[in-house]
Amino acid sequence: MDKDIYVLAVESSCDETAAAVVKNGRDVLSNVIYSQIALHTEYGGVVPEIASRKHIEKINQVIEQALLEAHKDLRQMDAIAVTYGPGLVGALLVGVSEAKAISFATGIPLVGVHHIEGHISANYIENKDLEPPFICLVVSGGHSHLVVVKEYGEYEIIGRTRDDAAGEAFDKVARAIGLGYPGGPKIDKISRQGNPDAIHFPRAKVGDAEYDFSFSGLKSAVLNYLNSCQMKGEEIVTEDVAASFQRAVIDVLVEHSIRAVKKYGCRKFAIAGGVASNSALREAFERECEKEGIAFYHPSPIYCTDNAAMIGTAAYYEFLKGVRHGFDLNAVPNLKLGERVL
Ligand code: KG4
Ligand code: ZN
């Protein structure tokens, strides 16, 4: 490569205001994240209006910090990347408007990025040898997808959730057992003190689509278990409920993923999204992939949950393909993976 390519990336699709500078797609020079979690905790979940307002307050600061930490000037950037969907419309609009304004003022090209493409691309940051094709399980607060990554930017979704996303199930069960928001990390932590075989919760199968997921039945089973214990006056061991629920989610995710990798024959498997930072999930995949001779890739936890470095990485490969967006780029809250709105 003759010239280094620098991307300034912005992410504001949910409750993290983030900016990063990424060199040549895989070299993260800075990764600044302002997490709003503390603000939303008292409401038990993300409040969209609060998220948008906080993004407006923080976005300039976060971008300035990202450039400062990267020791780069805005004018040295080759592209301004921004998440334009899916996500909360008001939250997305803050990042999109900011990126368009910077692009308009400086003449630096604008590249809109799909949030899930960002999550998948987080795997490229620390795994310098990882190249498509591979299979990726994307498990976040809003999505559970099993994806064949055929080429950079080319995806085929072979499995998806029929109801709740995996992270959503973690958050709802955590609320039911009194752990609060966000539930995933809390269930992860207390499960280490619990017995995953203490309670048998169902592993849902979706009859007509072998790679699809369903987590709402599992969530209801946990709620029913809690109600029945309360009615019978039986003690609820929170750690055991958390560990048994987590085991049920992991069993289904592992089973579907390994079956897909075997069927598609690429022997490379990656995980992405907030739930991918779950320690028991990682251990289960490490074990199963080793047994099956499959190379297993995962990002560090900081690149699993929402961040802008992953958006910069995804944007780099789009930029190389010649993707540029105009100032009519808009937030698309329900953007589909593989769909490009130019
Ligand atoms: O990817 P992400 O930051 O945002 C979305 O794009 O949705 O994912 C957030 C989700 C939340 O549901 C959170 O509870 C879950 O990821 N999560 C976890 C863990 N860390 C975050 N779930 C299980 N175990 C964790 N350690
Ligand atoms: Zn996300």
Coordinates of C-alpha atoms and ligand atoms in Angstrom, one line a residue:
M1 CA 0.0 0.0 0.0
D2 CA 1.5 3.4 -1.0
K3 CA -0.3 5.8 1.3
D4 CA -1.7 5.3 4.8
I5 CA -5.4 5.7 5.1
Y6 CA -6.8 7.4 8.2
V7 CA -10.4 7.2 9.2
L8 CA -12.2 9.3 11.8
A9 CA -15.1 7.3 13.0
V10 CA -18.2 8.3 14.9
E11 CA -20.7 6.1 16.7
S12 CA -23.9 7.2 18.5
S13 CA -26.6 4.6 17.7
C14 CA -27.6 3.8 21.3
D15 CA -26.1 4.9 24.6
E16 CA -22.4 5.3 23.9
T17 CA -21.0 8.5 22.4
A18 CA -17.9 7.3 20.7
A19 CA -15.1 8.5 18.3
A20 CA -12.0 6.8 17.0
V21 CA -9.1 7.2 14.6
V22 CA -8.2 4.1 12.7
K23 CA -5.1 3.7 10.4
N24 CA -5.3 1.3 7.4
G25 CA -8.4 -0.4 8.8
R26 CA -6.8 -2.4 11.6
D27 CA -4.5 -0.1 13.6
V28 CA -6.6 1.8 16.2
L29 CA -4.8 5.1 17.1
S30 CA -7.5 6.2 19.5
N31 CA -10.8 4.8 20.8
V32 CA -12.8 7.2 23.0
I33 CA -16.1 6.1 24.5
Y34 CA -18.4 8.2 26.7
S35 CA -20.8 5.6 28.2
Q36 CA -24.2 6.9 29.2
I37 CA -25.0 3.7 31.2
A38 CA -25.1 5.5 34.6
L39 CA -27.7 8.0 33.3
H40 CA -30.0 5.3 32.1
T41 CA -29.6 2.8 35.0
E42 CA -32.2 4.6 37.2
Y43 CA -34.8 4.0 34.5
G44 CA -33.9 0.3 34.0
G45 CA -33.0 0.8 30.3
V46 CA -32.1 3.3 27.6
V47 CA -34.3 6.3 27.4
P48 CA -34.1 7.5 23.8
E49 CA -34.6 11.2 24.5
I50 CA -32.0 11.3 27.2
A51 CA -29.5 9.4 24.9
S52 CA -30.0 11.9 22.0
R53 CA -29.5 14.9 24.3
K54 CA -26.4 13.5 25.9
H55 CA -24.9 12.6 22.5
I56 CA -25.4 16.3 21.4
E57 CA -23.6 17.5 24.6
K58 CA -20.7 15.0 24.3
I59 CA -20.0 14.5 20.6
N60 CA -17.7 17.4 19.9
Q61 CA -15.7 16.6 23.0
V62 CA -15.3 12.9 22.2
I63 CA -14.2 13.7 18.6
E64 CA -11.6 16.2 19.8
Q65 CA -10.3 13.7 22.3
A66 CA -10.0 11.0 19.7
L67 CA -7.9 13.3 17.4
L68 CA -5.8 14.4 20.3
E69 CA -5.0 10.9 21.5
A70 CA -4.2 9.8 18.0
H71 CA -1.9 12.9 17.6
K72 CA -3.7 13.7 14.3
D73 CA -5.2 16.8 12.9
L74 CA -8.7 16.6 11.4
R75 CA -7.2 17.6 8.0
Q76 CA -5.1 14.5 7.9
M77 CA -8.2 12.2 7.8
D78 CA -9.0 10.5 4.5
A79 CA -12.6 9.7 5.4
I80 CA -15.2 10.5 8.1
A81 CA -17.1 7.4 9.0
V82 CA -20.4 7.3 10.8
T83 CA -23.0 4.7 11.9
Y84 CA -26.3 5.5 10.1
G85 CA -28.3 2.5 11.2
P86 CA -29.7 0.5 12.8
G87 CA -30.4 2.1 16.1
L88 CA -32.4 4.8 17.9
V89 CA -33.3 7.4 15.3
G90 CA -32.6 10.5 17.5
A91 CA -29.3 9.0 18.7
L92 CA -28.2 8.1 15.2
L93 CA -29.1 11.5 13.8
V94 CA -26.6 13.2 16.2
G95 CA -23.7 11.3 14.8
V96 CA -24.9 11.5 11.2
S97 CA -25.4 15.3 11.4
E98 CA -22.0 15.8 13.0
A99 CA -20.2 13.7 10.4
K100 CA -22.0 15.4 7.6
A101 CA -21.1 18.8 9.0
I102 CA -17.4 17.9 9.4
S103 CA -17.4 16.4 5.8
F104 CA -19.1 19.6 4.4
A105 CA -16.7 22.0 6.2
T106 CA -13.5 20.1 5.3
G107 CA -14.3 18.3 2.0
I108 CA -13.2 15.0 3.5
P109 CA -15.4 12.1 2.1
L110 CA -18.2 10.7 4.1
V111 CA -18.7 7.0 4.6
G112 CA -21.9 5.7 6.3
V113 CA -21.5 2.4 8.1
H114 CA -24.0 -0.3 9.2
H115 CA -23.7 -0.8 12.9
I116 CA -23.7 -4.7 12.7
E117 CA -21.0 -4.5 10.0
G118 CA -19.1 -2.5 12.6
H119 CA -19.5 -5.2 15.3
I120 CA -18.4 -8.0 12.9
S121 CA -15.4 -5.9 11.7
A122 CA -14.3 -5.5 15.4
N123 CA -12.7 -8.9 14.9
Y124 CA -10.2 -7.5 12.3
I125 CA -8.7 -5.1 14.9
E126 CA -6.8 -7.7 17.0
N127 CA -6.8 -10.6 14.6
K128 CA -4.6 -9.3 11.9
D129 CA -4.7 -12.7 10.1
L130 CA -8.5 -12.9 9.9
E131 CA -9.9 -12.5 6.4
P132 CA -13.3 -13.5 5.0
P133 CA -14.8 -16.0 4.4
F134 CA -15.8 -16.9 8.0
I135 CA -19.0 -17.3 10.0
C136 CA -19.8 -14.7 12.7
L137 CA -22.3 -14.9 15.5
V138 CA -23.5 -11.3 16.3
V139 CA -25.1 -11.1 19.7
S140 CA -25.9 -7.7 21.1
G141 CA -28.7 -5.8 22.9
G142 CA -30.7 -5.4 19.7
H143 CA -29.5 -8.3 17.4
S144 CA -28.8 -12.0 17.3
H145 CA -27.6 -13.0 13.8
L146 CA -25.7 -15.8 12.4
V147 CA -23.9 -14.4 9.4
V148 CA -21.7 -15.8 6.6
V149 CA -19.1 -13.1 5.9
K150 CA -18.4 -13.9 2.3
E151 CA -16.2 -11.0 1.5
Y152 CA -15.4 -7.6 3.1
G153 CA -18.8 -6.0 3.2
E154 CA -20.7 -9.0 1.8
Y155 CA -23.0 -10.8 4.1
E156 CA -25.5 -13.6 4.1
I157 CA -27.7 -13.8 7.2
I158 CA -28.5 -17.5 7.8
G159 CA -30.0 -17.3 11.2
R160 CA -31.8 -14.6 13.3
T161 CA -33.8 -14.3 16.4
R162 CA -37.6 -14.6 16.1
D163 CA -38.3 -12.5 19.1
D164 CA -35.9 -11.1 21.8
A165 CA -32.2 -10.5 21.0
A166 CA -29.8 -12.4 23.3
G167 CA -28.7 -9.3 25.1
E168 CA -32.3 -8.2 25.6
A169 CA -33.0 -11.6 27.2
F170 CA -30.0 -11.0 29.6
D171 CA -31.3 -7.6 30.4
K172 CA -34.9 -8.7 31.1
V173 CA -33.9 -11.7 33.2
A174 CA -31.5 -9.5 35.2
R175 CA -34.3 -7.1 35.9
A176 CA -36.5 -10.0 37.0
I177 CA -34.0 -11.3 39.5
G178 CA -33.3 -7.8 40.8
L179 CA -29.8 -7.1 39.3
G180 CA -30.7 -3.9 37.4
Y181 CA -29.4 -2.5 34.1
P182 CA -27.4 -3.5 32.1
G183 CA -28.1 -7.1 32.9
G184 CA -25.5 -8.9 30.8
P185 CA -22.3 -8.1 32.7
K186 CA -24.1 -8.6 36.1
I187 CA -25.5 -12.0 35.1
D188 CA -22.0 -12.9 33.8
K189 CA -20.4 -12.0 37.1
I190 CA -22.8 -13.6 39.6
S191 CA -23.1 -16.8 37.4
R192 CA -19.6 -17.6 38.4
Q193 CA -20.9 -18.3 42.0
G194 CA -23.9 -20.3 40.7
N195 CA -24.6 -23.8 39.5
P196 CA -25.5 -23.9 35.8
D197 CA -27.2 -27.3 36.2
A198 CA -29.4 -26.3 39.2
I199 CA -32.5 -25.5 37.1
H200 CA -33.3 -26.9 33.6
F201 CA -34.6 -24.1 31.4
P202 CA -35.8 -24.8 27.9
R203 CA -33.4 -24.6 24.8
A204 CA -35.8 -23.4 22.1
K205 CA -35.8 -24.8 18.6
V206 CA -37.4 -23.0 15.7
G207 CA -38.8 -25.9 13.6
D208 CA -38.6 -24.6 10.1
A209 CA -35.4 -22.6 10.3
E210 CA -32.4 -24.5 11.8
Y211 CA -30.2 -21.5 12.5
D212 CA -32.9 -19.2 13.9
F213 CA -33.1 -18.3 17.6
S214 CA -35.9 -17.7 20.1
F215 CA -35.3 -16.4 23.6
S216 CA -38.7 -15.1 24.7
G217 CA -39.8 -18.7 25.8
L218 CA -36.7 -19.0 27.9
K219 CA -37.3 -15.6 29.5
S220 CA -40.9 -16.6 30.3
A221 CA -39.6 -19.9 31.8
V222 CA -37.4 -17.9 34.2
L223 CA -40.3 -15.7 35.2
N224 CA -42.5 -18.7 35.8
Y225 CA -39.8 -20.3 37.9
L226 CA -39.5 -17.2 40.0
N227 CA -43.3 -16.9 40.4
S228 CA -43.7 -20.5 41.4
C229 CA -40.9 -20.3 44.0
Q230 CA -42.5 -17.2 45.4
M231 CA -46.0 -18.9 45.6
K232 CA -44.6 -22.0 47.2
G233 CA -42.4 -19.9 49.6
E234 CA -39.3 -21.6 48.3
E235 CA -35.9 -19.9 48.5
I236 CA -34.6 -18.4 45.2
V237 CA -30.9 -18.8 44.7
T238 CA -30.2 -15.8 42.4
E239 CA -26.8 -17.1 41.4
D240 CA -28.2 -20.5 40.3
V241 CA -31.0 -18.9 38.3
A242 CA -28.5 -16.6 36.6
A243 CA -26.1 -19.4 35.8
S244 CA -28.8 -21.8 34.6
F245 CA -30.3 -19.1 32.4
Q246 CA -26.9 -18.2 31.0
R247 CA -26.1 -21.9 30.3
A248 CA -29.4 -22.2 28.3
V249 CA -28.6 -19.2 26.2
I250 CA -25.0 -20.4 25.6
D251 CA -26.0 -24.0 24.7
V252 CA -28.3 -22.7 21.9
L253 CA -25.8 -20.2 20.6
V254 CA -23.0 -22.8 20.5
E255 CA -25.1 -25.5 19.0
H256 CA -26.4 -23.4 16.1
S257 CA -23.0 -21.8 15.4
I258 CA -21.0 -25.0 15.3
R259 CA -23.5 -26.6 13.1
A260 CA -23.4 -23.7 10.7
V261 CA -19.6 -23.7 10.6
K262 CA -19.6 -27.4 9.8
K263 CA -22.2 -27.0 7.1
Y264 CA -20.5 -24.0 5.4
G265 CA -17.1 -25.6 5.7
C266 CA -15.0 -22.5 6.2
R267 CA -13.5 -23.6 9.6
K268 CA -13.3 -20.0 10.8
F269 CA -15.7 -18.7 13.4
A270 CA -15.9 -15.3 15.1
I271 CA -18.2 -13.7 17.7
A272 CA -19.3 -10.0 18.0
G273 CA -21.5 -7.6 19.9
G274 CA -22.0 -6.9 23.6
V275 CA -22.9 -10.4 24.6
A276 CA -19.7 -11.7 23.0
S277 CA -17.8 -10.3 26.0
N278 CA -19.6 -12.8 28.2
S279 CA -16.9 -14.9 29.9
A280 CA -18.8 -18.2 29.9
L281 CA -19.8 -17.8 26.3
R282 CA -16.2 -17.3 25.3
E283 CA -15.0 -20.3 27.3
A284 CA -17.7 -22.5 25.7
F285 CA -16.8 -21.5 22.2
E286 CA -13.1 -21.9 22.9
R287 CA -13.7 -25.4 24.1
E288 CA -16.1 -26.4 21.3
C289 CA -14.0 -24.8 18.5
E290 CA -10.9 -26.5 19.7
K291 CA -12.6 -29.9 19.8
E292 CA -13.9 -29.4 16.3
G293 CA -10.6 -28.0 14.8
I294 CA -12.3 -24.6 14.1
A295 CA -10.2 -21.4 14.4
F296 CA -12.0 -19.2 16.9
Y297 CA -11.8 -15.3 16.9
H298 CA -13.2 -12.8 19.3
P299 CA -12.6 -9.1 20.0
S300 CA -11.5 -7.9 23.4
P301 CA -14.5 -6.8 25.6
I302 CA -13.9 -3.1 24.8
Y303 CA -14.4 -3.8 21.1
C304 CA -17.4 -6.1 21.7
T305 CA -19.7 -3.4 23.2
D306 CA -20.4 -0.3 21.2
N307 CA -17.4 1.7 20.1
A308 CA -16.2 3.7 17.1
A309 CA -13.0 1.8 16.3
M310 CA -15.1 -1.0 14.8
I311 CA -17.0 1.6 12.7
G312 CA -13.6 2.9 11.4
T313 CA -12.5 -0.6 10.5
A314 CA -15.7 -1.4 8.6
A315 CA -15.5 2.0 6.9
Y316 CA -12.0 1.4 5.7
Y317 CA -13.0 -1.6 3.6
E318 CA -16.1 0.3 2.3
F319 CA -13.8 3.2 1.4
L320 CA -11.4 0.9 -0.5
K321 CA -14.4 -0.3 -2.6
G322 CA -15.2 3.4 -3.4
V323 CA -18.2 3.8 -1.2
R324 CA -18.9 7.5 -0.5
H325 CA -22.1 9.0 0.9
G326 CA -23.7 12.4 0.0
F327 CA -25.0 15.0 2.3
D328 CA -28.4 13.5 1.9
L329 CA -27.3 10.6 4.1
N330 CA -29.9 10.0 6.7
A331 CA -30.3 7.9 9.9
V332 CA -32.0 4.6 9.0
P333 CA -33.3 3.1 12.3
N334 CA -34.1 -0.3 10.8
L335 CA -31.3 -0.6 8.2
K336 CA -30.8 -4.2 7.1
L337 CA -27.4 -5.8 7.0
G338 CA -26.1 -5.9 3.4
E339 CA -28.4 -3.1 2.4
R340 CA -26.6 0.1 1.4
V341 CA -28.5 3.3 1.2
L342 CA -26.5 5.6 -1.1
Ligands
KG4_1 O1 -23.4 -4.3 21.3 P1 -23.9 -3.6 22.4 O2 -23.0 -2.7 23.3 O3 -25.1 -2.7 22.0 C1 -26.0 -3.0 20.9 O4 -25.7 -2.8 19.8 O5 -27.1 -3.6 21.3 O6 -24.6 -4.7 23.4 C2 -25.2 -4.4 24.6 C3 -25.8 -5.7 25.2 C4 -26.7 -5.4 26.4 O7 -27.9 -6.2 26.3 C5 -25.8 -6.0 27.5 O8 -26.5 -6.5 28.6 C6 -25.0 -7.1 26.8 O9 -24.7 -6.6 25.5 N1 -23.8 -7.5 27.5 C7 -23.5 -8.7 28.0 C8 -22.2 -8.6 28.6 N2 -21.7 -7.4 28.4 C9 -22.7 -6.7 27.7 N3 -24.3 -9.8 28.0 C10 -23.8 -10.9 28.6 N4 -22.5 -10.9 29.2 C11 -21.8 -9.8 29.2 N5 -20.6 -9.8 29.8
ZN2 ZN -24.0 -2.5 19.1

